[in-house]
Amino acid sequence: MRFAVALCVLALFVATLALDNGLMRTPPMGWLAWERFRCDIDCQNDPKNCISEVLFRDMADRLAEDGWRELGYVYVNIDDCWASKDRDSNGRLQADPKRFPSGIPNLASYIHDRGLKLGIYGDMGTFTCGGYPGTPLDKITIDAQTFADWKVDMLKFDGCYSNATEQEQGYPAMSKALNATGRPIGYSCSWPAYQGGLPPKVNYTQLGEICNLWRNYGDIEDSWNSVLSIADWFFNNQDVLQPAAGPGRWNDPDMLVVGDFGLSMDQSRSQMALWAIMAAPLFMSNDLRTISSGARTILQNKVAIGINQDPMGVQGRRLIKLNLNEKSGIEVFWRPLSDKASALVFFSRRTDMPYRYQASLGQLNYTTGSYKIYDVFAEREMPTLKDSTNFVVSINPSGVVMWYISAPADQENTHIGGKLRGPAFHRHANGISPIVL
Ligand code: GLA
């Protein structure tokens, strides 16, 4: 009961703080060009892969026809290098005429006709990071209106070629300008990534009021090192970042690189699992025309997506961190979900062989009771588990085991983390008082 009241208060709090455009009550999902296709503008020699309307139409076709859209992957997002180097005679941004001969409005209707949404990229500054025209302060109103006129559904607003003072004015100004167009446009702010990602420079309360999502940290690359360093940064700073997220306002650890070249299948499951725990936006940056069936199965896992998209919108945390007392090489992550459910991820940092990790739900802070367990990637129900029963999970090197855990309807509370921000929970989450197995 107390938990329910706390949740209602939390929900009200969140409702007043989030950007008031009603969008992205769960983390946005879709496809984003950057990591996989970068600034390839060589359409003469590389027509299938260059940044052009062909690429975005191809991806829209795949999202619509290969089962992605139904799972929630609805955004088709253009990143840098789409624009002409010059604004038009009215001072408006325009797409590169050679690579987007039909124009952005046309591409938008192609995408909308398939039940999808279009995202575009801009930059709060003189130039984009790739050297294309940016949106300095005096161009914010006209660019917001241009995007709305084109029927764009989301804007990623980068921050190259501007200083801290300009960003402080520009990011809130763009939020206002987008709202003023009357078109609901999801707003992704790269601002905190340019401020180092942490308070006191970053004000997460303000970000929640003006942006739907924000890049907190550096760019992802197609490698396990990159994925791991990003996950580490987010979980090392979870005390600051976790409370900042909620419906309509999300931390963004950057794109999913599952389906590219750098991750093994185990590492791909790890990225999917950790991004689901983090309530991260799920923007794939891969080639949906040639993706392997293994990668597709991971990205289309319904329960992993369901965990990511949980309507309560509470970001998860690392419960057990590797430290002097915890030498197994296994870390454990947890996320509370609606209907008293939760998710656990057992993640191996080992590089030797599958590790048999032993624990009980009680040791992982679950309260007295018996729980139904579903193994998300093995796609099977496990035997019901009492909080006191010891279990063993075998976790592959750089891999995960992910569980969806539900409690019987008559069970009152399930996890001491129900008091998410309470001191008892923080002691564990900080790793100051680790659970020794
Ligand atoms: C920055 C962003 C990337 C991408 C590039 C484009 O580095 O963080 O996500 O948008 O710019 O140039």
mmCIF file of N, CA, C and O in Angstrom, residues 95-152:
data_model
loop_
_atom_site.group_PDB
_atom_site.id
_atom_site.type_symbol
_atom_site.label_atom_id
_atom_site.label_comp_id
_atom_site.label_asym_id
_atom_site.label_seq_id
_atom_site.Cartn_x
_atom_site.Cartn_y
_atom_site.Cartn_z
ATOM 1 N N ALA A 95 17.621 19.988 -47.803
ATOM 2 C CA ALA A 95 18.352 18.728 -47.954
ATOM 3 C C ALA A 95 19.270 18.820 -49.169
ATOM 4 O O ALA A 95 19.004 19.577 -50.105
ATOM 5 N N ASP A 96 20.328 18.035 -49.153
ATOM 6 C CA ASP A 96 21.213 17.978 -50.309
ATOM 7 C C ASP A 96 20.387 17.533 -51.534
ATOM 8 O O ASP A 96 19.775 16.461 -51.526
ATOM 9 N N PRO A 97 20.351 18.373 -52.579
ATOM 10 C CA PRO A 97 19.431 18.087 -53.693
ATOM 11 C C PRO A 97 19.801 16.832 -54.484
ATOM 12 O O PRO A 97 18.935 16.203 -55.098
ATOM 13 N N LYS A 98 21.084 16.476 -54.486
ATOM 14 C CA LYS A 98 21.487 15.287 -55.242
ATOM 15 C C LYS A 98 21.104 14.006 -54.512
ATOM 16 O O LYS A 98 20.694 13.028 -55.120
ATOM 17 N N ARG A 99 21.282 14.033 -53.209
ATOM 18 C CA ARG A 99 21.065 12.798 -52.444
ATOM 19 C C ARG A 99 19.622 12.673 -51.945
ATOM 20 O O ARG A 99 19.160 11.585 -51.622
ATOM 21 N N PHE A 100 18.918 13.795 -51.865
ATOM 22 C CA PHE A 100 17.499 13.767 -51.469
ATOM 23 C C PHE A 100 16.675 14.508 -52.524
ATOM 24 O O PHE A 100 16.033 15.517 -52.236
ATOM 25 N N PRO A 101 16.692 14.017 -53.767
ATOM 26 C CA PRO A 101 16.030 14.769 -54.848
ATOM 27 C C PRO A 101 14.532 14.965 -54.625
ATOM 28 O O PRO A 101 13.956 15.945 -55.097
ATOM 29 N N SER A 102 13.888 14.063 -53.887
ATOM 30 C CA SER A 102 12.439 14.238 -53.661
ATOM 31 C C SER A 102 12.151 15.147 -52.476
ATOM 32 O O SER A 102 10.990 15.508 -52.251
ATOM 33 N N GLY A 103 13.173 15.466 -51.691
ATOM 34 C CA GLY A 103 12.974 16.376 -50.553
ATOM 35 C C GLY A 103 12.500 15.654 -49.294
ATOM 36 O O GLY A 103 11.951 14.544 -49.358
ATOM 37 N N ILE A 104 12.702 16.306 -48.169
ATOM 38 C CA ILE A 104 12.350 15.682 -46.882
ATOM 39 C C ILE A 104 10.824 15.495 -46.718
ATOM 40 O O ILE A 104 10.378 14.453 -46.239
ATOM 41 N N PRO A 105 9.987 16.481 -47.128
ATOM 42 C CA PRO A 105 8.536 16.272 -46.943
ATOM 43 C C PRO A 105 8.050 14.997 -47.643
ATOM 44 O O PRO A 105 7.205 14.277 -47.109
ATOM 45 N N ASN A 106 8.626 14.756 -48.795
ATOM 46 C CA ASN A 106 8.277 13.547 -49.531
ATOM 47 C C ASN A 106 8.693 12.276 -48.799
ATOM 48 O O ASN A 106 7.944 11.303 -48.721
ATOM 49 N N LEU A 107 9.900 12.317 -48.258
ATOM 50 C CA LEU A 107 10.394 11.186 -47.487
ATOM 51 C C LEU A 107 9.512 10.983 -46.247
ATOM 52 O O LEU A 107 9.180 9.848 -45.876
ATOM 53 N N ALA A 108 9.105 12.098 -45.637
ATOM 54 C CA ALA A 108 8.235 12.006 -44.451
ATOM 55 C C ALA A 108 6.941 11.298 -44.804
ATOM 56 O O ALA A 108 6.476 10.414 -44.067
ATOM 57 N N SER A 109 6.360 11.627 -45.950
ATOM 58 C CA SER A 109 5.084 10.968 -46.244
ATOM 59 C C SER A 109 5.295 9.500 -46.610
ATOM 60 O O SER A 109 4.466 8.651 -46.263
ATOM 61 N N TYR A 110 6.404 9.183 -47.248
ATOM 62 C CA TYR A 110 6.731 7.764 -47.514
ATOM 63 C C TYR A 110 6.782 6.986 -46.200
ATOM 64 O O TYR A 110 6.230 5.886 -46.069
ATOM 65 N N ILE A 111 7.436 7.609 -45.225
ATOM 66 C CA ILE A 111 7.610 6.956 -43.919
ATOM 67 C C ILE A 111 6.277 6.885 -43.162
ATOM 68 O O ILE A 111 5.907 5.849 -42.597
ATOM 69 N N HIS A 112 5.519 7.973 -43.178
ATOM 70 C CA HIS A 112 4.214 7.979 -42.497
ATOM 71 C C HIS A 112 3.254 6.976 -43.134
ATOM 72 O O HIS A 112 2.467 6.333 -42.439
ATOM 73 N N ASP A 113 3.305 6.863 -44.448
ATOM 74 C CA ASP A 113 2.422 5.910 -45.141
ATOM 75 C C ASP A 113 2.645 4.484 -44.648
ATOM 76 O O ASP A 113 1.777 3.621 -44.802
ATOM 77 N N ARG A 114 3.821 4.218 -44.142
ATOM 78 C CA ARG A 114 4.131 2.869 -43.641
ATOM 79 C C ARG A 114 3.957 2.749 -42.134
ATOM 80 O O ARG A 114 4.441 1.799 -41.508
ATOM 81 N N GLY A 115 3.273 3.717 -41.541
ATOM 82 C CA GLY A 115 3.003 3.652 -40.106
ATOM 83 C C GLY A 115 4.232 3.929 -39.256
ATOM 84 O O GLY A 115 4.318 3.491 -38.105
ATOM 85 N N LEU A 116 5.175 4.675 -39.817
ATOM 86 C CA LEU A 116 6.435 4.955 -39.109
ATOM 87 C C LEU A 116 6.575 6.454 -38.893
ATOM 88 O O LEU A 116 5.756 7.242 -39.375
ATOM 89 N N LYS A 117 7.613 6.848 -38.176
ATOM 90 C CA LYS A 117 7.845 8.262 -37.884
ATOM 91 C C LYS A 117 9.233 8.671 -38.373
ATOM 92 O O LYS A 117 10.152 7.852 -38.378
ATOM 93 N N LEU A 118 9.369 9.948 -38.697
ATOM 94 C CA LEU A 118 10.657 10.434 -39.223
ATOM 95 C C LEU A 118 11.375 11.305 -38.197
ATOM 96 O O LEU A 118 10.793 12.232 -37.638
ATOM 97 N N GLY A 119 12.653 11.003 -37.982
ATOM 98 C CA GLY A 119 13.487 11.852 -37.133
ATOM 99 C C GLY A 119 14.537 12.550 -37.974
ATOM 100 O O GLY A 119 14.990 12.031 -38.992
ATOM 101 N N ILE A 120 14.928 13.743 -37.543
ATOM 102 C CA ILE A 120 15.975 14.473 -38.261
ATOM 103 C C ILE A 120 17.005 14.975 -37.263
ATOM 104 O O ILE A 120 16.792 14.906 -36.054
ATOM 105 N N TYR A 121 18.114 15.460 -37.796
ATOM 106 C CA TYR A 121 19.260 15.860 -36.980
ATOM 107 C C TYR A 121 19.584 17.324 -37.216
ATOM 108 O O TYR A 121 19.568 17.800 -38.360
ATOM 109 N N GLY A 122 19.836 18.032 -36.140
ATOM 110 C CA GLY A 122 20.307 19.410 -36.240
ATOM 111 C C GLY A 122 21.387 19.639 -35.198
ATOM 112 O O GLY A 122 21.721 18.740 -34.421
ATOM 113 N N ASP A 123 21.926 20.837 -35.179
ATOM 114 C CA ASP A 123 23.022 21.107 -34.246
ATOM 115 C C ASP A 123 22.921 22.524 -33.703
ATOM 116 O O ASP A 123 22.832 23.488 -34.467
ATOM 117 N N MET A 124 22.923 22.621 -32.382
ATOM 118 C CA MET A 124 22.913 23.907 -31.706
ATOM 119 C C MET A 124 24.315 24.519 -31.828
ATOM 120 O O MET A 124 25.165 24.278 -30.972
ATOM 121 N N GLY A 125 24.538 25.244 -32.905
ATOM 122 C CA GLY A 125 25.861 25.829 -33.127
ATOM 123 C C GLY A 125 26.004 26.251 -34.569
ATOM 124 O O GLY A 125 25.058 26.168 -35.360
ATOM 125 N N THR A 126 27.192 26.701 -34.914
ATOM 126 C CA THR A 126 27.406 27.226 -36.267
ATOM 127 C C THR A 126 27.368 26.123 -37.318
ATOM 128 O O THR A 126 26.843 26.310 -38.413
ATOM 129 N N PHE A 127 27.981 24.981 -36.966
ATOM 130 C CA PHE A 127 27.994 23.835 -37.883
ATOM 131 C C PHE A 127 27.586 22.571 -37.139
ATOM 132 O O PHE A 127 27.723 22.489 -35.923
ATOM 133 N N THR A 128 27.160 21.569 -37.888
ATOM 134 C CA THR A 128 26.977 20.248 -37.290
ATOM 135 C C THR A 128 28.368 19.661 -37.042
ATOM 136 O O THR A 128 29.367 20.187 -37.525
ATOM 137 N N CYS A 129 28.408 18.536 -36.341
ATOM 138 C CA CYS A 129 29.720 17.934 -36.058
ATOM 139 C C CYS A 129 30.413 17.537 -37.356
ATOM 140 O O CYS A 129 31.634 17.508 -37.439
ATOM 141 N N GLY A 130 29.637 17.229 -38.386
ATOM 142 C CA GLY A 130 30.210 16.841 -39.672
ATOM 143 C C GLY A 130 30.471 18.031 -40.590
ATOM 144 O O GLY A 130 30.860 17.848 -41.748
ATOM 145 N N GLY A 131 30.226 19.251 -40.125
ATOM 146 C CA GLY A 131 30.553 20.441 -40.918
ATOM 147 C C GLY A 131 29.415 20.948 -41.801
ATOM 148 O O GLY A 131 29.637 21.765 -42.688
ATOM 149 N N TYR A 132 28.205 20.503 -41.568
ATOM 150 C CA TYR A 132 27.042 20.983 -42.333
ATOM 151 C C TYR A 132 26.418 22.165 -41.585
ATOM 152 O O TYR A 132 26.771 22.415 -40.433
ATOM 153 N N PRO A 133 25.492 22.890 -42.207
ATOM 154 C CA PRO A 133 24.966 24.088 -41.530
ATOM 155 C C PRO A 133 24.313 23.737 -40.190
ATOM 156 O O PRO A 133 23.498 22.814 -40.116
ATOM 157 N N GLY A 134 24.675 24.470 -39.172
ATOM 158 C CA GLY A 134 24.083 24.270 -37.854
ATOM 159 C C GLY A 134 22.929 25.230 -37.626
ATOM 160 O O GLY A 134 22.468 25.909 -38.556
ATOM 161 N N THR A 135 22.469 25.265 -36.389
ATOM 162 C CA THR A 135 21.352 26.126 -36.009
ATOM 163 C C THR A 135 21.828 27.055 -34.886
ATOM 164 O O THR A 135 21.666 26.739 -33.715
ATOM 165 N N PRO A 136 22.459 28.170 -35.261
ATOM 166 C CA PRO A 136 22.841 29.119 -34.208
ATOM 167 C C PRO A 136 21.584 29.756 -33.611
ATOM 168 O O PRO A 136 20.477 29.573 -34.142
ATOM 169 N N LEU A 137 21.780 30.499 -32.512
ATOM 170 C CA LEU A 137 20.617 31.013 -31.762
ATOM 171 C C LEU A 137 19.599 31.730 -32.657
ATOM 172 O O LEU A 137 18.389 31.528 -32.508
ATOM 173 N N ASP A 138 20.077 32.505 -33.593
ATOM 174 C CA ASP A 138 19.134 33.296 -34.391
ATOM 175 C C ASP A 138 18.406 32.466 -35.460
ATOM 176 O O ASP A 138 17.569 32.994 -36.190
ATOM 177 N N LYS A 139 18.717 31.179 -35.547
ATOM 178 C CA LYS A 139 18.033 30.343 -36.551
ATOM 179 C C LYS A 139 17.093 29.313 -35.903
ATOM 180 O O LYS A 139 16.481 28.497 -36.597
ATOM 181 N N ILE A 140 16.985 29.357 -34.587
ATOM 182 C CA ILE A 140 16.218 28.309 -33.899
ATOM 183 C C ILE A 140 14.745 28.311 -34.313
ATOM 184 O O ILE A 140 14.173 27.272 -34.656
ATOM 185 N N THR A 141 14.137 29.481 -34.336
ATOM 186 C CA THR A 141 12.710 29.551 -34.658
ATOM 187 C C THR A 141 12.438 29.066 -36.076
ATOM 188 O O THR A 141 11.545 28.237 -36.305
ATOM 189 N N ILE A 142 13.229 29.539 -37.007
ATOM 190 C CA ILE A 142 12.970 29.180 -38.409
ATOM 191 C C ILE A 142 13.233 27.682 -38.639
ATOM 192 O O ILE A 142 12.480 27.012 -39.364
ATOM 193 N N ASP A 143 14.256 27.124 -37.982
ATOM 194 C CA ASP A 143 14.542 25.699 -38.202
ATOM 195 C C ASP A 143 13.475 24.813 -37.551
ATOM 196 O O ASP A 143 13.057 23.801 -38.141
ATOM 197 N N ALA A 144 13.016 25.195 -36.378
ATOM 198 C CA ALA A 144 11.936 24.422 -35.734
ATOM 199 C C ALA A 144 10.715 24.423 -36.650
ATOM 200 O O ALA A 144 10.078 23.382 -36.869
ATOM 201 N N GLN A 145 10.400 25.589 -37.196
ATOM 202 C CA GLN A 145 9.224 25.694 -38.077
ATOM 203 C C GLN A 145 9.418 24.873 -39.360
ATOM 204 O O GLN A 145 8.488 24.212 -39.830
ATOM 205 N N THR A 146 10.642 24.889 -39.881
ATOM 206 C CA THR A 146 10.928 24.095 -41.086
ATOM 207 C C THR A 146 10.700 22.606 -40.809
ATOM 208 O O THR A 146 10.034 21.913 -41.591
ATOM 209 N N PHE A 147 11.234 22.126 -39.688
ATOM 210 C CA PHE A 147 11.052 20.704 -39.362
ATOM 211 C C PHE A 147 9.565 20.374 -39.209
ATOM 212 O O PHE A 147 9.100 19.328 -39.674
ATOM 213 N N ALA A 148 8.833 21.269 -38.566
ATOM 214 C CA ALA A 148 7.392 21.029 -38.384
ATOM 215 C C ALA A 148 6.672 21.046 -39.737
ATOM 216 O O ALA A 148 5.833 20.181 -40.015
ATOM 217 N N ASP A 149 7.033 21.993 -40.587
ATOM 218 C CA ASP A 149 6.412 22.071 -41.919
ATOM 219 C C ASP A 149 6.684 20.793 -42.716
ATOM 220 O O ASP A 149 5.848 20.348 -43.500
ATOM 221 N N TRP A 150 7.850 20.237 -42.519
ATOM 222 C CA TRP A 150 8.213 19.003 -43.233
ATOM 223 C C TRP A 150 7.541 17.768 -42.626
ATOM 224 O O TRP A 150 7.717 16.657 -43.111
ATOM 225 N N LYS A 151 6.846 17.949 -41.502
ATOM 226 C CA LYS A 151 6.168 16.853 -40.782
ATOM 227 C C LYS A 151 7.149 15.849 -40.176
ATOM 228 O O LYS A 151 6.942 14.628 -40.185
ATOM 229 N N VAL A 152 8.211 16.420 -39.650
ATOM 230 C CA VAL A 152 9.190 15.632 -38.909
ATOM 231 C C VAL A 152 8.611 15.304 -37.527
ATOM 232 O O VAL A 152 7.845 16.086 -36.968
#
